[in-house]
PDB file of C-alpha atoms in Angstrom:
ATOM      1  CA  MET U   1      -0.064   0.006   0.025  1.00 47.00           C
ATOM      2  CA  GLU U   2       1.508   3.411  -1.032  1.00 42.00           C
ATOM      3  CA  LEU U   3       0.887   6.450   1.065  1.00 39.00           C
ATOM      4  CA  PRO U   4       2.056   9.894   0.868  1.00 35.00           C
ATOM      5  CA  ARG U   5       5.637   9.944   2.216  1.00 35.00           C
ATOM      6  CA  VAL U   6       5.230  12.908   4.680  1.00 35.00           C
ATOM      7  CA  LEU U   7       1.692  14.089   5.499  1.00 35.00           C
ATOM      8  CA  GLU U   8       1.458  17.636   7.019  1.00 36.00           C
ATOM      9  CA  CYS U   9      -1.870  18.181   8.954  1.00 35.00           C
ATOM     10  CA  ARG U  10      -3.469  21.646   9.746  1.00 33.00           C
ATOM     11  CA  LEU U  11      -5.566  21.868  12.696  1.00 31.00           C
ATOM     12  CA  ASP U  12      -7.361  24.774  11.218  1.00 34.00           C
ATOM     13  CA  ALA U  13      -8.412  23.092   8.222  1.00 32.00           C
ATOM     14  CA  PRO U  14     -12.146  23.486   6.863  1.00 30.00           C
ATOM     15  CA  PRO U  15     -14.731  21.467   9.091  1.00 28.00           C
ATOM     16  CA  LEU U  16     -15.593  19.306   6.140  1.00 28.00           C
ATOM     17  CA  GLY U  17     -12.222  18.474   4.968  1.00 31.00           C
ATOM     18  CA  LEU U  18     -11.530  15.287   2.862  1.00 28.00           C
ATOM     19  CA  VAL U  19     -10.095  13.382   5.695  1.00 30.00           C
ATOM     20  CA  GLU U  20     -13.413  13.833   7.819  1.00 33.00           C
ATOM     21  CA  GLN U  21     -15.320  12.481   4.783  1.00 32.00           C
ATOM     22  CA  LEU U  22     -13.493   9.333   4.816  1.00 31.00           C
ATOM     23  CA  LEU U  23     -15.234   8.413   7.994  1.00 33.00           C
ATOM     24  CA  GLY U  24     -18.451   7.498   6.172  1.00 36.00           C
ATOM     25  CA  PRO U  25     -17.344   4.378   4.216  1.00 38.00           C
ATOM     26  CA  VAL U  26     -15.361   2.821   6.948  1.00 36.00           C
ATOM     27  CA  PRO U  27     -17.809   0.727   8.927  1.00 36.00           C
ATOM     28  CA  ALA U  28     -19.531  -0.613   5.526  1.00 39.00           C
ATOM     29  CA  ALA U  29     -16.076  -1.759   4.367  1.00 38.00           C
ATOM     30  CA  LEU U  30     -15.165  -3.417   7.575  1.00 35.00           C
ATOM     31  CA  LEU U  31     -18.253  -5.209   7.657  1.00 35.00           C
ATOM     32  CA  PRO U  32     -18.568  -6.391   3.982  1.00 35.00           C
ATOM     33  CA  LEU U  33     -21.347  -8.946   4.392  1.00 31.00           C
ATOM     34  CA  CYS U  34     -23.470  -6.487   6.130  1.00 32.00           C
ATOM     35  CA  VAL U  35     -23.266  -7.788   9.611  1.00 35.00           C
ATOM     36  CA  PRO U  36     -24.578  -5.156  12.174  1.00 36.00           C
ATOM     37  CA  PRO U  37     -21.557  -3.883  14.243  1.00 40.00           C
ATOM     38  CA  SER U  38     -21.231  -4.568  17.870  1.00 43.00           C
ATOM     39  CA  CYS U  39     -21.484  -1.941  20.848  1.00 42.00           C
ATOM     40  CA  ASP U  40     -17.754  -2.163  20.916  1.00 46.00           C
ATOM     41  CA  SER U  41     -17.455  -1.491  17.257  1.00 42.00           C
ATOM     42  CA  VAL U  42     -19.663   1.708  17.705  1.00 41.00           C
ATOM     43  CA  THR U  43     -17.204   2.820  20.408  1.00 44.00           C
ATOM     44  CA  ALA U  44     -14.189   2.224  18.366  1.00 44.00           C
ATOM     45  CA  PHE U  45     -15.692   4.282  15.394  1.00 45.00           C
ATOM     46  CA  ALA U  46     -16.265   7.186  17.693  1.00 46.00           C
ATOM     47  CA  GLY U  47     -12.829   7.284  18.721  1.00 49.00           C
ATOM     48  CA  MET U  48     -11.921   7.184  15.066  1.00 52.00           C
ATOM     49  CA  GLY U  49     -13.981  10.166  14.528  1.00 55.00           C
ATOM     50  CA  ASN U  50     -12.138  12.183  17.145  1.00 54.00           C
ATOM     51  CA  LEU U  51      -8.864  11.283  15.619  1.00 56.00           C
ATOM     52  CA  ILE U  52     -10.173  12.306  12.145  1.00 56.00           C
ATOM     53  CA  LYS U  53     -11.466  15.717  13.476  1.00 56.00           C
ATOM     54  CA  VAL U  54      -7.970  16.422  14.556  1.00 52.00           C
ATOM     55  CA  LEU U  55      -6.771  16.318  11.067  1.00 52.00           C
ATOM     56  CA  THR U  56      -9.602  18.549   9.986  1.00 49.00           C
ATOM     57  CA  ARG U  57     -10.472  20.967  12.531  1.00 49.00           C
ATOM     58  CA  ASP U  58      -9.057  22.614  15.751  1.00 46.00           C
ATOM     59  CA  ILE U  59     -10.494  19.994  18.166  1.00 45.00           C
ATOM     60  CA  ASP U  60      -7.535  20.836  20.798  1.00 47.00           C
ATOM     61  CA  HIS U  61      -8.207  24.623  20.286  1.00 51.00           C
ATOM     62  CA  ASN U  62      -4.539  24.642  18.784  1.00 49.00           C
ATOM     63  CA  ALA U  63      -4.159  25.940  15.171  1.00 45.00           C
ATOM     64  CA  ALA U  64      -0.674  24.799  15.014  1.00 48.00           C
ATOM     65  CA  HIS U  65       0.979  22.371  12.344  1.00 58.00           C
ATOM     66  CA  PHE U  66       2.006  19.016  13.271  1.00 59.00           C
ATOM     67  CA  PHE U  67       3.952  16.686  11.039  1.00 66.00           C
ATOM     68  CA  LEU U  68       3.166  12.881  10.300  1.00 69.00           C
ATOM     69  CA  ASP U  69       6.483  11.384   8.837  1.00 72.00           C
ATOM     70  CA  PHE U  70       4.972   8.354   7.042  1.00 71.00           C
ATOM     71  CA  GLU U  71       8.705   7.388   5.599  1.00 77.00           C
ATOM     72  CA  ASN U  72      10.518   7.451   8.725  1.00 79.00           C
ATOM     73  CA  ALA U  73       7.813   6.573  11.488  1.00 82.00           C
ATOM     74  CA  GLN U  74       9.314   3.646  13.652  1.00 88.00           C
ATOM     75  CA  PRO U  75       7.416   2.268  16.583  1.00 89.00           C
ATOM     76  CA  THR U  76       8.601   3.059  20.028  1.00 86.00           C
ATOM     77  CA  GLU U  77       8.830   0.571  22.852  1.00 90.00           C
ATOM     78  CA  SER U  78       5.516   1.696  24.193  1.00 88.00           C
ATOM     79  CA  GLU U  79       4.014   1.258  20.698  1.00 90.00           C
ATOM     80  CA  LYS U  80       5.563  -2.074  19.661  1.00 93.00           C
ATOM     81  CA  GLU U  81       2.805  -4.451  21.268  1.00 93.00           C
ATOM     82  CA  ILE U  82      -0.018  -2.736  19.242  1.00 94.00           C
ATOM     83  CA  TYR U  83       2.143  -2.105  16.313  1.00 94.00           C
ATOM     84  CA  ASN U  84       3.048  -5.753  15.872  1.00 95.00           C
ATOM     85  CA  GLN U  85      -0.360  -6.875  16.484  1.00 95.00           C
ATOM     86  CA  VAL U  86      -1.995  -4.611  13.687  1.00 95.00           C
ATOM     87  CA  ASN U  87       1.242  -5.381  11.415  1.00 95.00           C
ATOM     88  CA  VAL U  88       0.233  -9.067  11.397  1.00 96.00           C
ATOM     89  CA  VAL U  89      -3.234  -8.281   9.871  1.00 96.00           C
ATOM     90  CA  LEU U  90      -1.923  -5.300   7.617  1.00 95.00           C
ATOM     91  CA  LYS U  91       0.329  -7.809   5.879  1.00 95.00           C
ATOM     92  CA  ASP U  92      -2.451  -9.739   4.494  1.00 96.00           C
ATOM     93  CA  ALA U  93      -4.423  -6.663   3.222  1.00 95.00           C
ATOM     94  CA  GLU U  94      -2.596  -6.237  -0.102  1.00 94.00           C
ATOM     95  CA  GLY U  95      -3.540  -9.797  -0.869  1.00 95.00           C
ATOM     96  CA  ILE U  96      -7.370  -9.301   0.041  1.00 95.00           C
ATOM     97  CA  LEU U  97      -7.342  -6.492  -2.606  1.00 95.00           C
ATOM     98  CA  GLU U  98      -5.709  -8.454  -5.132  1.00 96.00           C
ATOM     99  CA  ASP U  99      -8.287 -11.243  -4.568  1.00 95.00           C
ATOM    100  CA  LEU U 100     -11.186  -8.873  -4.705  1.00 94.00           C
ATOM    101  CA  GLN U 101      -9.982  -6.982  -7.861  1.00 95.00           C
ATOM    102  CA  SER U 102      -9.407 -10.265  -9.435  1.00 95.00           C
ATOM    103  CA  TYR U 103     -12.822 -11.629  -8.527  1.00 95.00           C
ATOM    104  CA  ARG U 104     -14.861 -12.417 -11.738  1.00 93.00           C
ATOM    105  CA  GLY U 105     -17.997 -14.160 -10.313  1.00 95.00           C
ATOM    106  CA  ALA U 106     -20.181 -17.030 -11.776  1.00 95.00           C
ATOM    107  CA  GLY U 107     -22.650 -14.685 -13.667  1.00 95.00           C
ATOM    108  CA  HIS U 108     -22.833 -17.027 -16.852  1.00 96.00           C
ATOM    109  CA  GLU U 109     -23.348 -20.154 -14.880  1.00 97.00           C
ATOM    110  CA  ILE U 110     -26.104 -18.401 -12.797  1.00 96.00           C
ATOM    111  CA  ARG U 111     -27.885 -16.889 -15.900  1.00 96.00           C
ATOM    112  CA  GLU U 112     -27.950 -20.440 -17.412  1.00 97.00           C
ATOM    113  CA  ALA U 113     -29.303 -22.011 -14.479  1.00 96.00           C
ATOM    114  CA  ILE U 114     -32.117 -19.639 -13.807  1.00 95.00           C
ATOM    115  CA  GLN U 115     -32.925 -19.512 -17.537  1.00 96.00           C
ATOM    116  CA  HIS U 116     -33.216 -23.377 -17.777  1.00 96.00           C
ATOM    117  CA  PRO U 117     -34.620 -24.225 -14.037  1.00 93.00           C
ATOM    118  CA  ALA U 118     -35.385 -27.944 -15.053  1.00 93.00           C
ATOM    119  CA  ASP U 119     -31.924 -28.617 -16.266  1.00 95.00           C
ATOM    120  CA  GLU U 120     -30.165 -30.338 -13.457  1.00 93.00           C
ATOM    121  CA  LYS U 121     -26.678 -30.357 -14.998  1.00 96.00           C
ATOM    122  CA  LEU U 122     -26.952 -26.601 -15.191  1.00 96.00           C
ATOM    123  CA  GLN U 123     -28.112 -26.316 -11.782  1.00 93.00           C
ATOM    124  CA  GLU U 124     -25.177 -28.348 -10.586  1.00 93.00           C
ATOM    125  CA  LYS U 125     -22.666 -26.487 -12.599  1.00 96.00           C
ATOM    126  CA  ALA U 126     -23.939 -23.089 -11.141  1.00 96.00           C
ATOM    127  CA  TRP U 127     -23.715 -24.504  -7.876  1.00 95.00           C
ATOM    128  CA  GLY U 128     -20.333 -25.923  -8.312  1.00 95.00           C
ATOM    129  CA  ALA U 129     -19.016 -22.415  -9.829  1.00 96.00           C
ATOM    130  CA  VAL U 130     -20.619 -20.447  -6.977  1.00 96.00           C
ATOM    131  CA  VAL U 131     -19.547 -22.368  -3.910  1.00 94.00           C
ATOM    132  CA  PRO U 132     -15.740 -21.785  -4.455  1.00 95.00           C
ATOM    133  CA  LEU U 133     -16.417 -18.065  -4.926  1.00 95.00           C
ATOM    134  CA  VAL U 134     -18.531 -17.922  -1.628  1.00 94.00           C
ATOM    135  CA  GLY U 135     -15.420 -19.553   0.115  1.00 93.00           C
ATOM    136  CA  LYS U 136     -13.543 -16.181  -1.136  1.00 94.00           C
ATOM    137  CA  LEU U 137     -16.050 -14.098   0.221  1.00 93.00           C
ATOM    138  CA  LYS U 138     -15.851 -15.922   3.620  1.00 93.00           C
ATOM    139  CA  LYS U 139     -12.243 -15.073   3.560  1.00 94.00           C
ATOM    140  CA  PHE U 140     -12.862 -11.168   2.820  1.00 93.00           C
ATOM    141  CA  TYR U 141     -15.335 -11.468   5.827  1.00 92.00           C
ATOM    142  CA  GLU U 142     -12.964 -13.191   8.139  1.00 94.00           C
ATOM    143  CA  PHE U 143     -10.361 -10.767   7.293  1.00 94.00           C
ATOM    144  CA  SER U 144     -12.776  -7.880   8.043  1.00 91.00           C
ATOM    145  CA  GLN U 145     -13.145  -9.315  11.422  1.00 91.00           C
ATOM    146  CA  ARG U 146      -9.541  -9.577  11.876  1.00 93.00           C
ATOM    147  CA  LEU U 147      -9.080  -5.875  10.899  1.00 93.00           C
ATOM    148  CA  GLU U 148     -11.826  -4.675  13.074  1.00 90.00           C
ATOM    149  CA  ALA U 149     -10.217  -6.307  16.023  1.00 91.00           C
ATOM    150  CA  ALA U 150      -6.778  -4.687  15.133  1.00 92.00           C
ATOM    151  CA  LEU U 151      -8.455  -1.285  14.585  1.00 90.00           C
ATOM    152  CA  ARG U 152     -10.218  -1.392  18.020  1.00 89.00           C
ATOM    153  CA  GLY U 153      -6.913  -2.102  19.743  1.00 90.00           C
ATOM    154  CA  LEU U 154      -5.323   0.743  17.598  1.00 90.00           C
ATOM    155  CA  LEU U 155      -8.011   3.166  18.456  1.00 86.00           C
ATOM    156  CA  GLY U 156      -7.697   2.369  21.962  1.00 86.00           C
ATOM    157  CA  ALA U 157      -3.958   3.222  21.969  1.00 87.00           C
ATOM    158  CA  LEU U 158      -4.466   6.309  19.877  1.00 84.00           C
ATOM    159  CA  THR U 159      -7.317   7.698  21.985  1.00 81.00           C
ATOM    160  CA  SER U 160      -6.457   6.838  25.655  1.00 79.00           C
ATOM    161  CA  THR U 161      -5.874   9.387  28.381  1.00 74.00           C
ATOM    162  CA  PRO U 162      -4.072  11.492  29.646  1.00 79.00           C
ATOM    163  CA  TYR U 163      -3.080  12.568  25.955  1.00 74.00           C
ATOM    164  CA  SER U 164      -5.233  14.374  23.379  1.00 75.00           C
ATOM    165  CA  PRO U 165      -5.822  12.991  20.007  1.00 72.00           C
ATOM    166  CA  THR U 166      -3.243  15.687  18.539  1.00 76.00           C
ATOM    167  CA  GLN U 167      -0.553  14.604  21.076  1.00 78.00           C
ATOM    168  CA  HIS U 168      -1.290  11.044  20.356  1.00 75.00           C
ATOM    169  CA  LEU U 169      -0.757  11.652  16.686  1.00 78.00           C
ATOM    170  CA  GLU U 170       2.504  13.279  17.220  1.00 78.00           C
ATOM    171  CA  ARG U 171       3.854  11.006  19.944  1.00 81.00           C
ATOM    172  CA  GLU U 172       2.840   7.655  18.032  1.00 86.00           C
ATOM    173  CA  GLN U 173       3.472   8.189  14.537  1.00 87.00           C
ATOM    174  CA  ALA U 174       3.887   4.663  13.858  1.00 90.00           C
ATOM    175  CA  LEU U 175       0.566   3.788  14.900  1.00 91.00           C
ATOM    176  CA  ALA U 176      -0.879   6.892  13.169  1.00 87.00           C
ATOM    177  CA  LYS U 177       0.759   5.454   9.922  1.00 88.00           C
ATOM    178  CA  GLN U 178      -1.095   2.200  10.436  1.00 91.00           C
ATOM    179  CA  PHE U 179      -4.312   4.065  11.038  1.00 88.00           C
ATOM    180  CA  ALA U 180      -3.822   5.726   7.735  1.00 87.00           C
ATOM    181  CA  GLU U 181      -3.091   2.478   5.986  1.00 90.00           C
ATOM    182  CA  ILE U 182      -6.322   0.945   7.323  1.00 91.00           C
ATOM    183  CA  LEU U 183      -8.096   3.977   6.026  1.00 88.00           C
ATOM    184  CA  HIS U 184      -6.515   3.604   2.602  1.00 90.00           C
ATOM    185  CA  PHE U 185      -7.322  -0.269   2.655  1.00 93.00           C
ATOM    186  CA  THR U 186     -10.912   0.584   3.536  1.00 90.00           C
ATOM    187  CA  LEU U 187     -11.626   2.933   0.806  1.00 90.00           C
ATOM    188  CA  ARG U 188     -10.025   0.728  -1.748  1.00 93.00           C
ATOM    189  CA  PHE U 189     -11.935  -2.332  -0.380  1.00 92.00           C
ATOM    190  CA  ASP U 190     -15.047  -0.383  -0.590  1.00 90.00           C
ATOM    191  CA  GLU U 191     -14.564   0.975  -4.090  1.00 92.00           C
ATOM    192  CA  LEU U 192     -13.757  -2.680  -5.501  1.00 93.00           C
ATOM    193  CA  LYS U 193     -16.591  -4.190  -3.787  1.00 91.00           C
ATOM    194  CA  MET U 194     -19.163  -1.383  -4.687  1.00 91.00           C
ATOM    195  CA  THR U 195     -18.090  -1.535  -8.501  1.00 93.00           C
ATOM    196  CA  ASN U 196     -18.174  -5.375  -8.759  1.00 94.00           C
ATOM    197  CA  PRO U 197     -21.986  -6.429  -8.698  1.00 93.00           C
ATOM    198  CA  ALA U 198     -20.700 -10.083  -9.371  1.00 95.00           C
ATOM    199  CA  ILE U 199     -19.970 -10.252  -5.552  1.00 94.00           C
ATOM    200  CA  GLN U 200     -23.523  -9.679  -4.362  1.00 92.00           C
ATOM    201  CA  ASN U 201     -25.137 -11.514  -7.229  1.00 95.00           C
ATOM    202  CA  ASP U 202     -23.135 -14.712  -6.362  1.00 95.00           C
ATOM    203  CA  PHE U 203     -23.764 -14.339  -2.515  1.00 93.00           C
ATOM    204  CA  SER U 204     -27.476 -13.769  -3.250  1.00 93.00           C
ATOM    205  CA  TYR U 205     -27.740 -17.079  -5.622  1.00 94.00           C
ATOM    206  CA  TYR U 206     -25.876 -19.023  -3.151  1.00 93.00           C
ATOM    207  CA  ARG U 207     -28.323 -18.185  -0.363  1.00 92.00           C
ATOM    208  CA  ARG U 208     -31.324 -18.568  -2.615  1.00 93.00           C
ATOM    209  CA  THR U 209     -30.115 -21.945  -3.755  1.00 92.00           C
ATOM    210  CA  LEU U 210     -28.978 -23.138  -0.177  1.00 89.00           C
ATOM    211  CA  SER U 211     -32.430 -22.209   1.298  1.00 89.00           C
ATOM    212  CA  ARG U 212     -34.298 -24.135  -1.619  1.00 87.00           C
ATOM    213  CA  MET U 213     -32.006 -27.178  -1.061  1.00 84.00           C
ATOM    214  CA  ARG U 214     -32.620 -27.190   2.567  1.00 84.00           C
ATOM    215  CA  ILE U 215     -36.535 -26.763   1.876  1.00 80.00           C
ATOM    216  CA  ASN U 216     -36.309 -29.873  -0.279  1.00 77.00           C
ATOM    217  CA  ASN U 217     -34.049 -31.965   2.069  1.00 75.00           C
ATOM    218  CA  VAL U 218     -31.377 -32.003  -0.455  1.00 70.00           C
ATOM    219  CA  PRO U 219     -27.919 -32.825   1.026  1.00 70.00           C
ATOM    220  CA  VAL U 220     -25.565 -29.813   1.011  1.00 65.00           C
ATOM    221  CA  SER U 221     -21.819 -30.873   0.194  1.00 60.00           C
TER     222      SER U 221
END
């Protein structure tokens, strides 16, 4: 994931700055299969909002500049535990994006099965094409759960007392960089997911077929 080498942040930026607008897609992207967020997740995202406000307005009543050096940021001893936990998850992020970008779906097989509902061979062919793809969707979902857990720990470290959000971002720049990497991943994930209708179509067909098989007492392999 490429990020700006050095990010200079102003605390007197316009209240509806670009970074604050990033908050909108985050929960949806971290929960790609639309599972309702837990209370802990809501608390975590509230903490994220405070951090983002630091980048877009004078939350600490201090209009000074501060520097986030993404090229040279290294975790301090106090950051290492959280940093290492988050880093384990972020190492898999690029692979998830590559898998999502290459996702082609089973649209042809599904259309054939729908157009010829009495043809058992086409039904089996469509089911055989969709099941492995749903396995990929499960992989995306499981990664989103790992990322959500990592984000919760990261936000806890970046919003804890006695320091203000501004002080945290200045003091813990390696964690701030990881926070930016998660936002970067989230927006890219949402972009790829929302522009590929095959994902929702495949999953919808899978759910309908699975429900029909259960109603008809058909064994699910």
